[in-house]
Amino acid sequence: MTAIVARVIVTPKPAVNDPQGITVRQGLATLGFGEVTDVRVGKYIEVRLDVRNEKEARERVEAMCRQLLANHVIEDYSFDVDTDGRSSK
Amino acid sequence: MTAIVARVIVTPKPAVNDPQGITVRQGLATLGFGEVTDVRVGKYIEVRLDVRNEKEARERVEAMCRQLLANHVIEDYSFDVDTDGRSSK
């Protein structure tokens, strides 16, 4: 078995309201960051899993995104998989 | 002025409890994803800004992370900056 780390990014679809993003933009403007034109806030999910190979990891993580990690009505997702050296920490 | 998009990832520090991650791992296990060994949940923040160049963008986004986007007591952050073609959508 191979230790794999998958890094999943879930973002609100472009057409969907993002109140968190608006709040962060206003906060940044108040702090003097007037150059900011837009902020979108999403989720970052790091999943560690033991699978046979990267291909299996991709299939499983794709299934996780569809079933739990993302709400495909209002969110987009993307991910990459990598062998887990815990070196990125 | 150049339109820049910065992609910021904020994660709980390794030593910090991550109840969201634990909940997601349990949810995945319930759905049959028993191969998952660990889940960490963080934030993904996409900031669009108009600045003179990439160097200025890096400095400004670094300041945003320190002042608002991340809580450096319990969170780590990383980001990359890119010219904004809105092509990644």
mmCIF file of N, CA and C in Angstrom, chain A residues 10-53:
data_model
loop_
_atom_site.group_PDB
_atom_site.id
_atom_site.type_symbol
_atom_site.label_atom_id
_atom_site.label_comp_id
_atom_site.label_asym_id
_atom_site.label_seq_id
_atom_site.Cartn_x
_atom_site.Cartn_y
_atom_site.Cartn_z
ATOM 1 N N VAL A 10 -12.308 23.287 -2.641
ATOM 2 C CA VAL A 10 -13.732 23.418 -2.935
ATOM 3 C C VAL A 10 -14.060 24.904 -2.935
ATOM 4 N N THR A 11 -14.597 25.414 -4.035
ATOM 5 C CA THR A 11 -14.909 26.848 -4.122
ATOM 6 C C THR A 11 -16.375 27.039 -4.498
ATOM 7 N N PRO A 12 -16.986 28.149 -4.041
ATOM 8 C CA PRO A 12 -18.342 28.449 -4.504
ATOM 9 C C PRO A 12 -18.310 28.692 -6.012
ATOM 10 N N LYS A 13 -19.307 28.193 -6.736
ATOM 11 C CA LYS A 13 -19.361 28.430 -8.181
ATOM 12 C C LYS A 13 -19.399 29.941 -8.442
ATOM 13 N N PRO A 14 -18.851 30.385 -9.583
ATOM 14 C CA PRO A 14 -18.787 31.829 -9.862
ATOM 15 C C PRO A 14 -20.145 32.531 -9.746
ATOM 16 N N ALA A 15 -21.234 31.868 -10.114
ATOM 17 C CA ALA A 15 -22.551 32.508 -10.098
ATOM 18 C C ALA A 15 -23.169 32.556 -8.699
ATOM 19 N N VAL A 16 -22.555 31.857 -7.742
ATOM 20 C CA VAL A 16 -23.151 31.727 -6.413
ATOM 21 C C VAL A 16 -22.652 32.858 -5.504
ATOM 22 N N ASN A 17 -23.554 33.430 -4.739
ATOM 23 C CA ASN A 17 -23.218 34.432 -3.735
ATOM 24 C C ASN A 17 -22.178 33.895 -2.759
ATOM 25 N N ASP A 18 -21.245 34.737 -2.358
ATOM 26 C CA ASP A 18 -20.224 34.309 -1.404
ATOM 27 C C ASP A 18 -20.119 35.348 -0.291
ATOM 28 N N PRO A 19 -21.043 35.294 0.674
ATOM 29 C CA PRO A 19 -21.053 36.298 1.734
ATOM 30 C C PRO A 19 -19.760 36.333 2.536
ATOM 31 N N GLN A 20 -19.120 35.170 2.739
ATOM 32 C CA GLN A 20 -17.833 35.137 3.446
ATOM 33 C C GLN A 20 -16.793 35.960 2.697
ATOM 34 N N GLY A 21 -16.772 35.784 1.363
ATOM 35 C CA GLY A 21 -15.815 36.524 0.543
ATOM 36 C C GLY A 21 -16.056 38.023 0.613
ATOM 37 N N ILE A 22 -17.329 38.423 0.579
ATOM 38 C CA ILE A 22 -17.662 39.853 0.666
ATOM 39 C C ILE A 22 -17.197 40.424 2.002
ATOM 40 N N THR A 23 -17.434 39.666 3.082
ATOM 41 C CA THR A 23 -17.029 40.119 4.414
ATOM 42 C C THR A 23 -15.513 40.273 4.505
ATOM 43 N N VAL A 24 -14.784 39.306 3.952
ATOM 44 C CA VAL A 24 -13.318 39.391 3.987
ATOM 45 C C VAL A 24 -12.845 40.597 3.173
ATOM 46 N N ARG A 25 -13.467 40.835 2.011
ATOM 47 C CA ARG A 25 -13.059 41.987 1.192
ATOM 48 C C ARG A 25 -13.274 43.295 1.957
ATOM 49 N N GLN A 26 -14.440 43.405 2.622
ATOM 50 C CA GLN A 26 -14.716 44.610 3.416
ATOM 51 C C GLN A 26 -13.709 44.760 4.554
ATOM 52 N N GLY A 27 -13.384 43.636 5.209
ATOM 53 C CA GLY A 27 -12.390 43.667 6.277
ATOM 54 C C GLY A 27 -11.041 44.148 5.767
ATOM 55 N N LEU A 28 -10.635 43.626 4.604
ATOM 56 C CA LEU A 28 -9.358 44.037 4.014
ATOM 57 C C LEU A 28 -9.378 45.519 3.650
ATOM 58 N N ALA A 29 -10.517 45.996 3.101
ATOM 59 C CA ALA A 29 -10.630 47.418 2.743
ATOM 60 C C ALA A 29 -10.477 48.282 3.990
ATOM 61 N N THR A 30 -11.132 47.866 5.094
ATOM 62 C CA THR A 30 -11.032 48.615 6.349
ATOM 63 C C THR A 30 -9.591 48.681 6.848
ATOM 64 N N LEU A 31 -8.826 47.624 6.586
ATOM 65 C CA LEU A 31 -7.429 47.585 7.036
ATOM 66 C C LEU A 31 -6.489 48.328 6.087
ATOM 67 N N GLY A 32 -7.048 48.893 5.008
ATOM 68 C CA GLY A 32 -6.212 49.673 4.103
ATOM 69 C C GLY A 32 -5.803 48.964 2.826
ATOM 70 N N PHE A 33 -6.368 47.767 2.603
ATOM 71 C CA PHE A 33 -6.049 47.036 1.377
ATOM 72 C C PHE A 33 -7.076 47.370 0.294
ATOM 73 N N GLY A 34 -7.064 48.638 -0.133
ATOM 74 C CA GLY A 34 -8.044 49.098 -1.112
ATOM 75 C C GLY A 34 -7.819 48.550 -2.494
ATOM 76 N N GLU A 35 -6.648 47.952 -2.740
ATOM 77 C CA GLU A 35 -6.346 47.418 -4.071
ATOM 78 C C GLU A 35 -7.053 46.098 -4.344
ATOM 79 N N VAL A 36 -7.687 45.537 -3.315
ATOM 80 C CA VAL A 36 -8.375 44.249 -3.491
ATOM 81 C C VAL A 36 -9.690 44.465 -4.221
ATOM 82 N N THR A 37 -9.904 43.752 -5.313
ATOM 83 C CA THR A 37 -11.119 43.930 -6.107
ATOM 84 C C THR A 37 -12.151 42.835 -5.850
ATOM 85 N N ASP A 38 -11.699 41.651 -5.433
ATOM 86 C CA ASP A 38 -12.645 40.554 -5.227
ATOM 87 C C ASP A 38 -12.015 39.501 -4.324
ATOM 88 N N VAL A 39 -12.852 38.889 -3.479
ATOM 89 C CA VAL A 39 -12.385 37.784 -2.634
ATOM 90 C C VAL A 39 -13.404 36.662 -2.711
ATOM 91 N N ARG A 40 -12.938 35.449 -2.901
ATOM 92 C CA ARG A 40 -13.805 34.277 -2.828
ATOM 93 C C ARG A 40 -13.223 33.353 -1.760
ATOM 94 N N VAL A 41 -14.083 32.822 -0.912
ATOM 95 C CA VAL A 41 -13.613 31.942 0.158
ATOM 96 C C VAL A 41 -14.141 30.530 -0.071
ATOM 97 N N GLY A 42 -13.250 29.579 -0.055
ATOM 98 C CA GLY A 42 -13.630 28.179 -0.202
ATOM 99 C C GLY A 42 -12.979 27.332 0.866
ATOM 100 N N LYS A 43 -13.000 26.023 0.646
ATOM 101 C CA LYS A 43 -12.419 25.108 1.625
ATOM 102 C C LYS A 43 -11.197 24.419 1.043
ATOM 103 N N TYR A 44 -10.253 24.122 1.931
ATOM 104 C CA TYR A 44 -9.086 23.340 1.557
ATOM 105 C C TYR A 44 -9.116 22.080 2.418
ATOM 106 N N ILE A 45 -9.112 20.918 1.799
ATOM 107 C CA ILE A 45 -9.218 19.667 2.549
ATOM 108 C C ILE A 45 -8.055 18.764 2.161
ATOM 109 N N GLU A 46 -7.265 18.372 3.159
ATOM 110 C CA GLU A 46 -6.119 17.500 2.931
ATOM 111 C C GLU A 46 -6.504 16.106 3.396
ATOM 112 N N VAL A 47 -6.549 15.166 2.474
ATOM 113 C CA VAL A 47 -6.975 13.804 2.796
ATOM 114 C C VAL A 47 -5.785 12.869 2.642
ATOM 115 N N ARG A 48 -5.442 12.160 3.712
ATOM 116 C CA ARG A 48 -4.395 11.135 3.617
ATOM 117 C C ARG A 48 -5.058 9.768 3.503
ATOM 118 N N LEU A 49 -4.577 8.950 2.576
ATOM 119 C CA LEU A 49 -5.183 7.637 2.410
ATOM 120 C C LEU A 49 -4.148 6.606 1.981
ATOM 121 N N ASP A 50 -4.427 5.351 2.329
ATOM 122 C CA ASP A 50 -3.575 4.228 1.948
ATOM 123 C C ASP A 50 -4.240 3.475 0.814
ATOM 124 N N VAL A 51 -3.647 3.526 -0.368
ATOM 125 C CA VAL A 51 -4.213 2.840 -1.527
ATOM 126 C C VAL A 51 -3.082 2.158 -2.294
ATOM 127 N N ARG A 52 -3.465 1.408 -3.334
ATOM 128 C CA ARG A 52 -2.446 0.666 -4.083
ATOM 129 C C ARG A 52 -1.592 1.588 -4.942
ATOM 130 N N ASN A 53 -2.228 2.586 -5.574
ATOM 131 C CA ASN A 53 -1.459 3.450 -6.481
ATOM 132 C C ASN A 53 -2.184 4.791 -6.663
#
